[in-house]
mmCIF file with all atom_site columns, N, CA and C in Angstrom:
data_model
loop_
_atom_site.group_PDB
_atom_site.id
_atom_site.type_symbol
_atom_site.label_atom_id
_atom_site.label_alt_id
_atom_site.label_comp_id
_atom_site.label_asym_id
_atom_site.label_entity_id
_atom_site.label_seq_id
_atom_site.pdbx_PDB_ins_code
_atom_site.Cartn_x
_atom_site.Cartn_y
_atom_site.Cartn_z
_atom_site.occupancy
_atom_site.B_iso_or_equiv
_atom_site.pdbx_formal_charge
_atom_site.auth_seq_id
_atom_site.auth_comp_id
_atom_site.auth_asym_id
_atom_site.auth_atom_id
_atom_site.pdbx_PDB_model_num
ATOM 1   N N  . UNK A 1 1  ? -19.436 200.737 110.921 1.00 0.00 ? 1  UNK A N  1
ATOM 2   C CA . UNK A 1 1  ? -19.016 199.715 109.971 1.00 0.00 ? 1  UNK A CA 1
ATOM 3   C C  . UNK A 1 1  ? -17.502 199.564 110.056 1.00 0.00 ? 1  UNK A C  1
ATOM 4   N N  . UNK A 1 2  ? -17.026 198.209 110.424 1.00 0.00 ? 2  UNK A N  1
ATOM 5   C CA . UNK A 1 2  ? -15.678 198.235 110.155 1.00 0.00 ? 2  UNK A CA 1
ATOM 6   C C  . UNK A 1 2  ? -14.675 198.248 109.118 1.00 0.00 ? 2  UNK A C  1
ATOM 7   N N  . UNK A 1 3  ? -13.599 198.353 108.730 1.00 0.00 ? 3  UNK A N  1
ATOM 8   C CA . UNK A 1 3  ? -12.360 198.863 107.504 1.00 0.00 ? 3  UNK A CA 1
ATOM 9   C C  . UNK A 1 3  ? -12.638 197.115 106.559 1.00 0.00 ? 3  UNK A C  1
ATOM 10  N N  . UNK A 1 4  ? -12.948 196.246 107.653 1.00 0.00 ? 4  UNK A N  1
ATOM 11  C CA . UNK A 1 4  ? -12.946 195.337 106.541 1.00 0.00 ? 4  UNK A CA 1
ATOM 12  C C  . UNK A 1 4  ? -14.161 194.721 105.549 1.00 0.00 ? 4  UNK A C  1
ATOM 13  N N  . UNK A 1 5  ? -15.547 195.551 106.240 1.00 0.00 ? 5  UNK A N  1
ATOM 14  C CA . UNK A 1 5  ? -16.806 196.217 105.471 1.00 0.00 ? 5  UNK A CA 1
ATOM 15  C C  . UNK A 1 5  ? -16.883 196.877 104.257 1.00 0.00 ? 5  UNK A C  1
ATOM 16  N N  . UNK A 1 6  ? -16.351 197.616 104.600 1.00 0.00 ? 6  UNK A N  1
ATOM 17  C CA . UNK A 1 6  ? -16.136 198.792 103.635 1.00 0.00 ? 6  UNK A CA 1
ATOM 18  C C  . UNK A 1 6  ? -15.918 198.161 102.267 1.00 0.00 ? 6  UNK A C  1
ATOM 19  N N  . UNK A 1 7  ? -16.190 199.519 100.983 1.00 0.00 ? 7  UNK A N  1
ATOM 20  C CA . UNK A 1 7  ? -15.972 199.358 99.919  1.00 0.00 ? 7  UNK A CA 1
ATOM 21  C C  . UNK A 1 7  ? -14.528 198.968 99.452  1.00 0.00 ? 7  UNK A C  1
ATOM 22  N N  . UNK A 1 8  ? -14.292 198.329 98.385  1.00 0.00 ? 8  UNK A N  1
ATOM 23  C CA . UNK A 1 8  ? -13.190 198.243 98.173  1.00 0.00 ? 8  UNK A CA 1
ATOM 24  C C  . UNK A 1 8  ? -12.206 199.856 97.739  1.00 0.00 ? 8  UNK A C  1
ATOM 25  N N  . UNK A 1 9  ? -11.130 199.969 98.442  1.00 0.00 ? 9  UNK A N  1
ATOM 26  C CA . UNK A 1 9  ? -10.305 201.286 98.762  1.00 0.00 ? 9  UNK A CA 1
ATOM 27  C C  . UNK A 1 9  ? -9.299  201.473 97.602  1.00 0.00 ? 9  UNK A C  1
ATOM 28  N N  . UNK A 1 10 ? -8.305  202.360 97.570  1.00 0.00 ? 10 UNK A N  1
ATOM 29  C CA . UNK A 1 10 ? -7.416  202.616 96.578  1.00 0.00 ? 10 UNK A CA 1
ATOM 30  C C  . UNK A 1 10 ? -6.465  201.296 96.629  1.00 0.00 ? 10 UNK A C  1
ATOM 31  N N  . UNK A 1 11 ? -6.275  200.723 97.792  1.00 0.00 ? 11 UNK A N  1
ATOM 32  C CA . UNK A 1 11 ? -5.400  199.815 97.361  1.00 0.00 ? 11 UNK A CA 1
ATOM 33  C C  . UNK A 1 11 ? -6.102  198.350 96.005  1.00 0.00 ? 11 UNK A C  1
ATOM 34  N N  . UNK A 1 12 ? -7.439  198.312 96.380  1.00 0.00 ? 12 UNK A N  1
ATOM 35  C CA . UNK A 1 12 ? -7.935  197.153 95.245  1.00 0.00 ? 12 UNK A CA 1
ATOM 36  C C  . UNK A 1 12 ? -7.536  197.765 94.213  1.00 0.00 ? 12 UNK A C  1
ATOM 37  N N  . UNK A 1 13 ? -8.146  198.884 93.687  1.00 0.00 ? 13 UNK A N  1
ATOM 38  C CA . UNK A 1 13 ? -7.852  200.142 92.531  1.00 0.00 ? 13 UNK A CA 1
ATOM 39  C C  . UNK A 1 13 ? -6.511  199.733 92.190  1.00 0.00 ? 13 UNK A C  1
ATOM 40  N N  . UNK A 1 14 ? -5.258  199.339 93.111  1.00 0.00 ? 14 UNK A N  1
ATOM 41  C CA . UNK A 1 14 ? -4.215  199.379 92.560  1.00 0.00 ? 14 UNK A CA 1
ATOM 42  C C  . UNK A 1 14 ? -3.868  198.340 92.353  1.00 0.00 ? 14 UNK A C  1
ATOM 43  N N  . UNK A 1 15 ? -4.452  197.199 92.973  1.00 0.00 ? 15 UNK A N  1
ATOM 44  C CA . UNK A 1 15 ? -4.234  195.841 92.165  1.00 0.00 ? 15 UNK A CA 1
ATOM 45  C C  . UNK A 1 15 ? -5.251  195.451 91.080  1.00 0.00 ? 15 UNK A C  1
ATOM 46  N N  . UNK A 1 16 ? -5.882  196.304 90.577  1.00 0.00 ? 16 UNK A N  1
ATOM 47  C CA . UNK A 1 16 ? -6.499  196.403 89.450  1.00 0.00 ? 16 UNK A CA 1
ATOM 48  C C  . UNK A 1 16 ? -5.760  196.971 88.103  1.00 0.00 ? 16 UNK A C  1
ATOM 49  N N  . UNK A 1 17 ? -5.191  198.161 89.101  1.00 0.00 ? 17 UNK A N  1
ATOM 50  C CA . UNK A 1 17 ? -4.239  198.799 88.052  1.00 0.00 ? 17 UNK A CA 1
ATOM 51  C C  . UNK A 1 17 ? -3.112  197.978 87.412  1.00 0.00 ? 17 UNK A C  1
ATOM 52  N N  . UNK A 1 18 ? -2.271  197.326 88.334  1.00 0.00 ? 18 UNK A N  1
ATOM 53  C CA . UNK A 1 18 ? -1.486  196.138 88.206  1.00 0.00 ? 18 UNK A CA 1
ATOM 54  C C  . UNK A 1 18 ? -1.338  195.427 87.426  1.00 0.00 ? 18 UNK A C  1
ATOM 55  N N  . UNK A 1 19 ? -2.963  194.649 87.334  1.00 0.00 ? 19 UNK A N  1
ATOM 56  C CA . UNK A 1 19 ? -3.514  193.455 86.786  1.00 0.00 ? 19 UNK A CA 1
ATOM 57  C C  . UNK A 1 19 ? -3.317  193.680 85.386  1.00 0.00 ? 19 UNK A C  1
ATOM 58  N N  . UNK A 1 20 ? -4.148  195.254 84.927  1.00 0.00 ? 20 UNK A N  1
ATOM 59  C CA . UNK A 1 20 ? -4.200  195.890 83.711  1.00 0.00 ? 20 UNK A CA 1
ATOM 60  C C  . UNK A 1 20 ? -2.806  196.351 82.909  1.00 0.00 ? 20 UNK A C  1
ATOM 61  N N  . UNK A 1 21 ? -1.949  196.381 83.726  1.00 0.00 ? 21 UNK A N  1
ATOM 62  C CA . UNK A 1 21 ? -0.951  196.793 82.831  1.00 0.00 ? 21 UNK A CA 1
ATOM 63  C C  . UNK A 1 21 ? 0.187   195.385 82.988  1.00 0.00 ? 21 UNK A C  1
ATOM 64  N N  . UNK A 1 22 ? -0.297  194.451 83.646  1.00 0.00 ? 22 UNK A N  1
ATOM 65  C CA . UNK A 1 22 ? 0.319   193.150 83.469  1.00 0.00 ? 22 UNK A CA 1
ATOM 66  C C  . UNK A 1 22 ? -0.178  192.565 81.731  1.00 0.00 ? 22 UNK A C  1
ATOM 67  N N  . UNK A 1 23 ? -1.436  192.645 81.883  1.00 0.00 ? 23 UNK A N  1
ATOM 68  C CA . UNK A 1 23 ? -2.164  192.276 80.495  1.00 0.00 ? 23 UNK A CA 1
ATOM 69  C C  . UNK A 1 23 ? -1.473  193.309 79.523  1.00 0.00 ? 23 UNK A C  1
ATOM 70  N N  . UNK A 1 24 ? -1.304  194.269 79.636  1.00 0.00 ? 24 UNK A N  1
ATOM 71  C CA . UNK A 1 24 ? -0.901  195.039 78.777  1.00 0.00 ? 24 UNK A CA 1
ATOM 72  C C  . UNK A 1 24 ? 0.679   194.757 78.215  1.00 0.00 ? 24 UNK A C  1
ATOM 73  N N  . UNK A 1 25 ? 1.047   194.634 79.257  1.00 0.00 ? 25 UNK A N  1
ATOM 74  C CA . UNK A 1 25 ? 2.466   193.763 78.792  1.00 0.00 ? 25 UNK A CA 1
ATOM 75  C C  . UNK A 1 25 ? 2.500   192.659 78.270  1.00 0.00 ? 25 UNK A C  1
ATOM 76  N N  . UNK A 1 26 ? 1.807   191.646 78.398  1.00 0.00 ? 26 UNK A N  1
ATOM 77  C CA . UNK A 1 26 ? 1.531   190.701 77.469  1.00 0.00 ? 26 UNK A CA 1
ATOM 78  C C  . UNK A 1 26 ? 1.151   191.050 76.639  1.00 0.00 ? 26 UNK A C  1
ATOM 79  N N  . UNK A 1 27 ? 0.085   191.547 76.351  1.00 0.00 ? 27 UNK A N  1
ATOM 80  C CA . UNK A 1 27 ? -0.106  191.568 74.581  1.00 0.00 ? 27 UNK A CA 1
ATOM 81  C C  . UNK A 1 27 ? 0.770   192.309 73.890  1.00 0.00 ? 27 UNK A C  1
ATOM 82  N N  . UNK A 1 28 ? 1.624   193.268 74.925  1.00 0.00 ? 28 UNK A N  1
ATOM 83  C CA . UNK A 1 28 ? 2.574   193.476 73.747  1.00 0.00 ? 28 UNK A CA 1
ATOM 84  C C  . UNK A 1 28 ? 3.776   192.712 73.564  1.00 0.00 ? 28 UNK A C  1
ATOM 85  N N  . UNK A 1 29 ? 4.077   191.728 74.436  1.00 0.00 ? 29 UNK A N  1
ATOM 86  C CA . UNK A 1 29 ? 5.271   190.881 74.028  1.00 0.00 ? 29 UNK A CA 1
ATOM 87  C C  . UNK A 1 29 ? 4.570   189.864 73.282  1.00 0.00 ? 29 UNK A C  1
ATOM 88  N N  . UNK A 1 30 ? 3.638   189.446 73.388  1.00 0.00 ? 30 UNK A N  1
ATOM 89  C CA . UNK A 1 30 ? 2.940   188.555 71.875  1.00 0.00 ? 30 UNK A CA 1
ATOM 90  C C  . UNK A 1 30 ? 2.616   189.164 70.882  1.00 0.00 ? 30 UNK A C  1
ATOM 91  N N  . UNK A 1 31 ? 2.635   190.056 70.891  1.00 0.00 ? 31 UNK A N  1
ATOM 92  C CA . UNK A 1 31 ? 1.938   190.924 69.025  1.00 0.00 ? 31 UNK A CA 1
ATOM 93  C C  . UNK A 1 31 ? 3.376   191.573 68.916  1.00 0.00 ? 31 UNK A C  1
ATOM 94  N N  . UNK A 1 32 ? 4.682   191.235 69.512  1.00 0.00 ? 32 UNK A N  1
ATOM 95  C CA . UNK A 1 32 ? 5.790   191.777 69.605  1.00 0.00 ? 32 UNK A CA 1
ATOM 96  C C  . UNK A 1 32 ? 6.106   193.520 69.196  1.00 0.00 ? 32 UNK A C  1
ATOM 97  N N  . UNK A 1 33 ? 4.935   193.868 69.947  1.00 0.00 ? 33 UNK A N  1
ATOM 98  C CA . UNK A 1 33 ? 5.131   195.254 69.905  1.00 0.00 ? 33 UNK A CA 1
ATOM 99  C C  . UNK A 1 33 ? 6.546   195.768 70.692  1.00 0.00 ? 33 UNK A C  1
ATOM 100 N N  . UNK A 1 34 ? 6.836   195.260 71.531  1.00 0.00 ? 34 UNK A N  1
ATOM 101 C CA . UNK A 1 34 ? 8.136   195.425 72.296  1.00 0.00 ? 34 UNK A CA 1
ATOM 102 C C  . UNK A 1 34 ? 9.414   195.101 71.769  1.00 0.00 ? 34 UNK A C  1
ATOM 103 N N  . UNK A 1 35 ? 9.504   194.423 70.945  1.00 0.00 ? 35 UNK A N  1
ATOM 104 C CA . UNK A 1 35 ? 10.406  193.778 70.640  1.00 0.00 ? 35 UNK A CA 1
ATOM 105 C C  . UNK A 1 35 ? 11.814  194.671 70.629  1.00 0.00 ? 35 UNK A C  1
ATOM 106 N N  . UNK A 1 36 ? 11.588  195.752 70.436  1.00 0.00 ? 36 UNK A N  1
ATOM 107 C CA . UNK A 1 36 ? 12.778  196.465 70.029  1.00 0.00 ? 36 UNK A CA 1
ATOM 108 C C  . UNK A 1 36 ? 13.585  196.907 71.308  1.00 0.00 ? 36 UNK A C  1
ATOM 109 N N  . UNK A 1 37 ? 12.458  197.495 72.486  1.00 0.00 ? 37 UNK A N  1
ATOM 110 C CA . UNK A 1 37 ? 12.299  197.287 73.997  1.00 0.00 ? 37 UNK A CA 1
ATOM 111 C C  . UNK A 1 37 ? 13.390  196.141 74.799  1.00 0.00 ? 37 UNK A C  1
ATOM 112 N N  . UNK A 1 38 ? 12.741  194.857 74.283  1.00 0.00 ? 38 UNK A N  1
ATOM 113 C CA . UNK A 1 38 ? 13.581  193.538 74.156  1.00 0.00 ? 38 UNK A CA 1
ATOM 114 C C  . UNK A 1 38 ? 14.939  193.365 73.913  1.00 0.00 ? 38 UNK A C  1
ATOM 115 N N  . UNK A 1 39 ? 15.021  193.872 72.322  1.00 0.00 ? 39 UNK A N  1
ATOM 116 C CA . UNK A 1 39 ? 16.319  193.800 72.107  1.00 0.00 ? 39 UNK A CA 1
ATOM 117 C C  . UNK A 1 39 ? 17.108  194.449 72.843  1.00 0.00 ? 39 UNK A C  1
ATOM 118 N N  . UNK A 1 40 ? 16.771  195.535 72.732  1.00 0.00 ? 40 UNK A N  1
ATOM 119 C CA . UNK A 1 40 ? 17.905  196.643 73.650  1.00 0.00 ? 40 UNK A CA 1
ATOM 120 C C  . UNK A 1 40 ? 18.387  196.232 75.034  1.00 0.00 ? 40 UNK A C  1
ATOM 121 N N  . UNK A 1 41 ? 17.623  195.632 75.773  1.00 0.00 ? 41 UNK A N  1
ATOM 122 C CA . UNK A 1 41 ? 18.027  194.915 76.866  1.00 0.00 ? 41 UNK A CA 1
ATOM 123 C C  . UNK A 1 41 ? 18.832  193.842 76.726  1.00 0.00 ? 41 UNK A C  1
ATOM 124 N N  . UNK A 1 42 ? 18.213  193.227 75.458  1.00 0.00 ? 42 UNK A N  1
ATOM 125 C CA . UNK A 1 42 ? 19.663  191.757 75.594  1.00 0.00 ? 42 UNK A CA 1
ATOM 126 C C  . UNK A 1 42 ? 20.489  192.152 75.088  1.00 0.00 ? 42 UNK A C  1
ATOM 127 N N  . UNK A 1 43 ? 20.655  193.299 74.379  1.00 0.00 ? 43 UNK A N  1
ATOM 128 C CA . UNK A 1 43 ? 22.051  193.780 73.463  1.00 0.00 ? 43 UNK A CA 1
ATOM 129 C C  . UNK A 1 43 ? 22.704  194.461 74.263  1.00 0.00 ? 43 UNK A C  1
ATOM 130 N N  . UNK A 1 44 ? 22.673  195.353 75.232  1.00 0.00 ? 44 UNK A N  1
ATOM 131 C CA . UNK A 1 44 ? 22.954  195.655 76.828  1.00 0.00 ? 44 UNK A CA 1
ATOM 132 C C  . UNK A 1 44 ? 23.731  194.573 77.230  1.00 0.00 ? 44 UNK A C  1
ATOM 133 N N  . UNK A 1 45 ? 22.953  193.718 77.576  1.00 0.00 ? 45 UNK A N  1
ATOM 134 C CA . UNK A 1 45 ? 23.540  192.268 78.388  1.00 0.00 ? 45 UNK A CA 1
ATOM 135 C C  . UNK A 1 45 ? 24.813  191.742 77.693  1.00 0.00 ? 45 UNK A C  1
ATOM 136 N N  . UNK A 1 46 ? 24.488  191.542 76.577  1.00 0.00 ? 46 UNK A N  1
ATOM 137 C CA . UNK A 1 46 ? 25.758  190.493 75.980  1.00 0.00 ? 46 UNK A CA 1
ATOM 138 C C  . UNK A 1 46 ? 26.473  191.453 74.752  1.00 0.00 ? 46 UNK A C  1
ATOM 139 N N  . UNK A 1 47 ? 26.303  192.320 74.399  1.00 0.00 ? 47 UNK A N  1
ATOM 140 C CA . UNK A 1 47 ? 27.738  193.481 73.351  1.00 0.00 ? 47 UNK A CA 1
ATOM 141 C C  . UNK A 1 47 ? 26.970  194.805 74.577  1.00 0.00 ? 47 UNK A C  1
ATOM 142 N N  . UNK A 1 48 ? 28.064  194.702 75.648  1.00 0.00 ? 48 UNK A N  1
ATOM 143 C CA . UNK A 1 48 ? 27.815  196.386 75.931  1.00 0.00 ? 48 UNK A CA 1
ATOM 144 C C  . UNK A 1 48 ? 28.610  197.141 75.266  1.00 0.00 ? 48 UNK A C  1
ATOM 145 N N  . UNK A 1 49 ? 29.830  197.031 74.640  1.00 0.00 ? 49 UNK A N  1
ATOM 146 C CA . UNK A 1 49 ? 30.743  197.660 73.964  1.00 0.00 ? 49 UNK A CA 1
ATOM 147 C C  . UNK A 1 49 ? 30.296  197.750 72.494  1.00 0.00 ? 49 UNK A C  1
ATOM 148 N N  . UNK A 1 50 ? 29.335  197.502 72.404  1.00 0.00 ? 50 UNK A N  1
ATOM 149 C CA . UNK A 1 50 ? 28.649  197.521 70.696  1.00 0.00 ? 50 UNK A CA 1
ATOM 150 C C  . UNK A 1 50 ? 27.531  198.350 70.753  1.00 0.00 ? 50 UNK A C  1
ATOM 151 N N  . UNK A 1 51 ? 27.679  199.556 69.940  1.00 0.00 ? 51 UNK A N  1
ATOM 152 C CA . UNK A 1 51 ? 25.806  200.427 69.765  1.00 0.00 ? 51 UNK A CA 1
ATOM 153 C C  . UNK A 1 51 ? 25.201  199.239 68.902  1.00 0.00 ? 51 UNK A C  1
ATOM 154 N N  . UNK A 1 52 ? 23.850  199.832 69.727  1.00 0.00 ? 52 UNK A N  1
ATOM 155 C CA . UNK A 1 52 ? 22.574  198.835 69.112  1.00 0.00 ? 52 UNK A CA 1
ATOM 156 C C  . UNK A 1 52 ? 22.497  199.579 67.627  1.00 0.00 ? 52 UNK A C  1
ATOM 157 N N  . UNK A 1 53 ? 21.331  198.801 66.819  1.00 0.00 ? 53 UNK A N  1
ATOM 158 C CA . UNK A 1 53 ? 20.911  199.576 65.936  1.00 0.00 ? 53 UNK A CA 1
ATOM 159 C C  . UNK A 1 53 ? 19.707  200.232 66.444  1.00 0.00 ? 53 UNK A C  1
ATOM 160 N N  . UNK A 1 54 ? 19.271  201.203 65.568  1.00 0.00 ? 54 UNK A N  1
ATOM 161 C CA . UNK A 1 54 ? 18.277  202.146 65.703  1.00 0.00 ? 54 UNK A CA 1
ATOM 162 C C  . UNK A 1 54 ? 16.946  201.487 65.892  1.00 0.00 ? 54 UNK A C  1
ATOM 163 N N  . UNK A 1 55 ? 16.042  201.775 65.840  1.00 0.00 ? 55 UNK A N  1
ATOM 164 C CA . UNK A 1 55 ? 15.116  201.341 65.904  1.00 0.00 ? 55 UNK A CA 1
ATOM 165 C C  . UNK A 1 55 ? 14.389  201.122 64.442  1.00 0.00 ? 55 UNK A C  1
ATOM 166 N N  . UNK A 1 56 ? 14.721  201.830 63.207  1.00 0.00 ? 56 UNK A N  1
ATOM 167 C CA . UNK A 1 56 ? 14.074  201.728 61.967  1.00 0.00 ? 56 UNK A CA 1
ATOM 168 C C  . UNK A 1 56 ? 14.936  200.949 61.235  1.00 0.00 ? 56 UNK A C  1
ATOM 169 N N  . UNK A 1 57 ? 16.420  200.486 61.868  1.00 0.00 ? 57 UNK A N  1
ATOM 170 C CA . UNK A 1 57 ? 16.997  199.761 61.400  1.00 0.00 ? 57 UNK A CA 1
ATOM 171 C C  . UNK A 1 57 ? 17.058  198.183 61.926  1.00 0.00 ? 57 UNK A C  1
ATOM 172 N N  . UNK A 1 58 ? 16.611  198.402 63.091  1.00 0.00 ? 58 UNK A N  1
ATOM 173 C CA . UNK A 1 58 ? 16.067  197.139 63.840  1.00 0.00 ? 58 UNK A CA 1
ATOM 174 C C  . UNK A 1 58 ? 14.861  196.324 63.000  1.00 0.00 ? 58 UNK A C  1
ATOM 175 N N  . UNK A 1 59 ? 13.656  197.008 62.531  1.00 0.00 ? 59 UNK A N  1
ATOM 176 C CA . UNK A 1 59 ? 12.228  197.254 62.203  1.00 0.00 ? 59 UNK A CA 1
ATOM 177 C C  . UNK A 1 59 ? 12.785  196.514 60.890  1.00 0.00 ? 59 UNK A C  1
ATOM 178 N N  . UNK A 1 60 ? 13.833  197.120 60.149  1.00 0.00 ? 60 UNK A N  1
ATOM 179 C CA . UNK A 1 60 ? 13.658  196.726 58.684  1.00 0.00 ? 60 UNK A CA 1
ATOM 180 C C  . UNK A 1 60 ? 14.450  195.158 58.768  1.00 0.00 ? 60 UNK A C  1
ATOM 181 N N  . UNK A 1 61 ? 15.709  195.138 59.454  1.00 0.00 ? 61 UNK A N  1
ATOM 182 C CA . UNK A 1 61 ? 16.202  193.648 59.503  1.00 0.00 ? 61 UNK A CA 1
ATOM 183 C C  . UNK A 1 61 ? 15.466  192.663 60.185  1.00 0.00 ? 61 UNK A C  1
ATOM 184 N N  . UNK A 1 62 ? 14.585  193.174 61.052  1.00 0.00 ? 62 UNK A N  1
ATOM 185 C CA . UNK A 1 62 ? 13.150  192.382 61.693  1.00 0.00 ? 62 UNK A CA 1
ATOM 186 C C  . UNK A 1 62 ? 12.388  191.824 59.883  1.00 0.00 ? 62 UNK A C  1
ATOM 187 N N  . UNK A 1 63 ? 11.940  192.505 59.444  1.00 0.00 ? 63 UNK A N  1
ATOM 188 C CA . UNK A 1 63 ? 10.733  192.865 58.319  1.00 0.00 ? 63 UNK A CA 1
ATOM 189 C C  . UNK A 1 63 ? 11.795  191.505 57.003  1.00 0.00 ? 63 UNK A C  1
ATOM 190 N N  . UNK A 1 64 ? 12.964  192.106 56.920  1.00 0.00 ? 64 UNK A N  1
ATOM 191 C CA . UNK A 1 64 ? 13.988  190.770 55.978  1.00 0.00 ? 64 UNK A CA 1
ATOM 192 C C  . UNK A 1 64 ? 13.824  189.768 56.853  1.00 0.00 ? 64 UNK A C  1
ATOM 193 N N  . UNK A 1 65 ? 14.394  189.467 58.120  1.00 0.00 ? 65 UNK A N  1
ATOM 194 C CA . UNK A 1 65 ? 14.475  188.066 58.806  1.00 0.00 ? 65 UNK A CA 1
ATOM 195 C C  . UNK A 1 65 ? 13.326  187.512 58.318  1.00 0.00 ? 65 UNK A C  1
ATOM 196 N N  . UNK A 1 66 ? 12.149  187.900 58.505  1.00 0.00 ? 66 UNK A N  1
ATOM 197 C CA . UNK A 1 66 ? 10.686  187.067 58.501  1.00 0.00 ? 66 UNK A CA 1
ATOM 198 C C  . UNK A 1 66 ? 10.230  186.976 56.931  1.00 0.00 ? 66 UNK A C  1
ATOM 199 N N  . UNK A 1 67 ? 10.739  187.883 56.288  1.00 0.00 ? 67 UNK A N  1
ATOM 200 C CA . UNK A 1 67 ? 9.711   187.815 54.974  1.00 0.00 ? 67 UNK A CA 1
ATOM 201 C C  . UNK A 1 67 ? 10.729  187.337 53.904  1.00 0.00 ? 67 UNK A C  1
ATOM 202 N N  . UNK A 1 68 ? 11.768  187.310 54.150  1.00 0.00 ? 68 UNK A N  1
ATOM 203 C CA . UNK A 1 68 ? 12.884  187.366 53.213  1.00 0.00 ? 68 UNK A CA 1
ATOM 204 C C  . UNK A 1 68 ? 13.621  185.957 52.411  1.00 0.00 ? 68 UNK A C  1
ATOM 205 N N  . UNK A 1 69 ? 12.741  184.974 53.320  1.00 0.00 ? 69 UNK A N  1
ATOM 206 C CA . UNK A 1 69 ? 12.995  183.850 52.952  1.00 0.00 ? 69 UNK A CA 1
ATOM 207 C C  . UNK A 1 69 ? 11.941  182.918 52.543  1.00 0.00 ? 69 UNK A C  1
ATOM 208 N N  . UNK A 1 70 ? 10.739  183.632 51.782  1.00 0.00 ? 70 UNK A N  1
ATOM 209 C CA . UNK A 1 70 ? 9.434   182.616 51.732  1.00 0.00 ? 70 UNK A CA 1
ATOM 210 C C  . UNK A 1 70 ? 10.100  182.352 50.415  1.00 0.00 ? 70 UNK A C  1
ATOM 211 N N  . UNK A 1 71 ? 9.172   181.226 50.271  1.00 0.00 ? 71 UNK A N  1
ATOM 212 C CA . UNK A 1 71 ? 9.706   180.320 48.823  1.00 0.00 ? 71 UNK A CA 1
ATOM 213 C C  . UNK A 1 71 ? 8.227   179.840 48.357  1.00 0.00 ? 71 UNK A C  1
ATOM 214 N N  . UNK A 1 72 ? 7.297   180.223 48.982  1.00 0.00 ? 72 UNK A N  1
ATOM 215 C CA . UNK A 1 72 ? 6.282   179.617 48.482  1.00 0.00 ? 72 UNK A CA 1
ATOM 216 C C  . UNK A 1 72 ? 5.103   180.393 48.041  1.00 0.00 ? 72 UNK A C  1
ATOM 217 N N  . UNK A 1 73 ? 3.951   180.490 47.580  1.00 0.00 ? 73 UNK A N  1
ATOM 218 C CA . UNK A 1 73 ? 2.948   180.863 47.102  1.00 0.00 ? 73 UNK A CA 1
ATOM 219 C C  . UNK A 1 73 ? 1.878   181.213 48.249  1.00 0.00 ? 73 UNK A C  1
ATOM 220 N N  . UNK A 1 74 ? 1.477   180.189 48.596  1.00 0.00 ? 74 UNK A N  1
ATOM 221 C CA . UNK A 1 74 ? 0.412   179.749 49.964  1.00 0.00 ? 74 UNK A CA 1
ATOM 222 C C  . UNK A 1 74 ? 0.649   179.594 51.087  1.00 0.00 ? 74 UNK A C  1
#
């Protein structure tokens, strides 16, 4: 039987693996599980001369930005 018969080998396995942690990265930049991940990289980029904030201090000015300004009921 020739190599291109054959079962699929470790290399499919690894574009499987790939695939799976491509998806995995997406859902966490949409359910913004990363986000903090995120920041740290653009805060890197543009204030390298500035410490980031922490991460529980990131979390809580995240948690004010979004909730901190509802005005409504519904």
């Amino acid at each position: 039987m020739s190599d291109a018969v054959r079962a699929p080998d470790a290399q499919a396995g690894g574009g499987l693996r790939a695939d799976l942690r491509q998806l995995w990265d997406f859902m966490r930049q949409v359910s913004g599980d990363d986000a903090y991940e995120r920041y740290l990289a653009r805060h890197a980029r543009t204030h390298p001369d500035v410490e980031p904030l922490s991460q529980r201090a990131f979390f809580a000015e995240e948690q004010a930005r979004k909730w901190g300004s509802i005005n409504r009921c519904c």
